[in-house]
Amino acid sequence: MKNIFLLRLLSLIANSIYMIYGLLLNAPPFIIGCGIAIIIQGFHLLKLKQSQKVLITRNIEK
């Protein structure tokens, strides 16, 4: 995909759905694995969002 933000967002949504599935099945491997993936994807999404704000403000200043 060309848009990494969208890819990470879709991954975050998918991991959230799998985590709900793991909670319904009471399956710790699903819950732990998806929980870790949600944290990682969320961190990267925040990082991308902050870098986009910096790029926008730099373009406005020029």
Tab-separated table of C-alpha atoms in Angstrom:
chain	number	residue	atom	x	y	z
A	1	MET	CA	0.000	0.000	0.000
A	2	LYS	CA	1.138	3.512	-0.671
A	3	ASN	CA	-0.491	4.951	2.441
A	4	ILE	CA	1.208	3.447	5.506
A	5	PHE	CA	-1.174	5.287	7.861
A	6	LEU	CA	-4.188	3.501	6.347
A	7	LEU	CA	-2.400	0.159	6.459
A	8	ARG	CA	-1.588	0.560	10.158
A	9	LEU	CA	-5.137	1.703	10.889
A	10	LEU	CA	-6.578	-1.385	9.172
A	11	SER	CA	-4.146	-3.564	11.100
A	12	LEU	CA	-5.210	-1.928	14.368
A	13	ILE	CA	-8.877	-2.594	13.561
A	14	ALA	CA	-8.157	-6.207	12.596
A	15	ASN	CA	-6.176	-6.811	15.776
A	16	SER	CA	-8.991	-5.310	17.831
A	17	ILE	CA	-11.473	-7.717	16.241
A	18	TYR	CA	-9.156	-10.671	16.891
A	19	MET	CA	-8.748	-9.554	20.496
A	20	ILE	CA	-12.528	-9.519	20.966
A	21	TYR	CA	-12.624	-12.988	19.407
A	22	GLY	CA	-9.931	-14.146	21.829
A	23	LEU	CA	-11.845	-12.702	24.761
A	24	LEU	CA	-15.006	-14.529	23.684
A	25	LEU	CA	-13.078	-17.806	23.382
A	26	ASN	CA	-11.108	-17.131	26.559
A	27	ALA	CA	-7.887	-17.796	24.602
A	28	PRO	CA	-4.879	-16.136	26.285
A	29	PRO	CA	-2.553	-16.459	23.244
A	30	PHE	CA	-4.982	-14.427	21.114
A	31	ILE	CA	-5.469	-11.855	23.841
A	32	ILE	CA	-1.755	-11.400	24.563
A	33	GLY	CA	-0.635	-11.406	20.915
A	34	CYS	CA	-3.301	-9.017	19.733
A	35	GLY	CA	-2.833	-6.791	22.767
A	36	ILE	CA	0.846	-6.404	21.948
A	37	ALA	CA	0.057	-5.762	18.277
A	38	ILE	CA	-2.556	-3.123	19.216
A	39	ILE	CA	-0.024	-1.301	21.390
A	40	ILE	CA	2.608	-1.370	18.639
A	41	GLN	CA	0.209	-0.240	15.903
A	42	GLY	CA	-1.199	2.501	18.125
A	43	PHE	CA	2.286	3.774	18.909
A	44	HIS	CA	3.235	3.890	15.237
A	45	LEU	CA	-0.040	5.601	14.320
A	46	LEU	CA	0.592	8.326	16.900
A	47	LYS	CA	4.143	8.715	15.638
A	48	LEU	CA	2.947	9.034	12.031
A	49	LYS	CA	0.260	11.529	13.022
A	50	GLN	CA	2.805	13.704	14.852
A	51	SER	CA	5.217	13.621	11.909
A	52	GLN	CA	2.404	14.650	9.555
A	53	LYS	CA	1.638	17.652	11.786
A	54	VAL	CA	5.302	18.662	11.677
A	55	LEU	CA	5.366	18.371	7.883
A	56	ILE	CA	2.200	20.451	7.543
A	57	THR	CA	3.520	23.231	9.809
A	58	ARG	CA	6.872	23.280	7.984
A	59	ASN	CA	5.095	23.645	4.630
A	60	ILE	CA	2.973	26.503	5.985
A	61	GLU	CA	6.027	28.327	7.333
A	62	LYS	CA	7.731	28.259	3.916
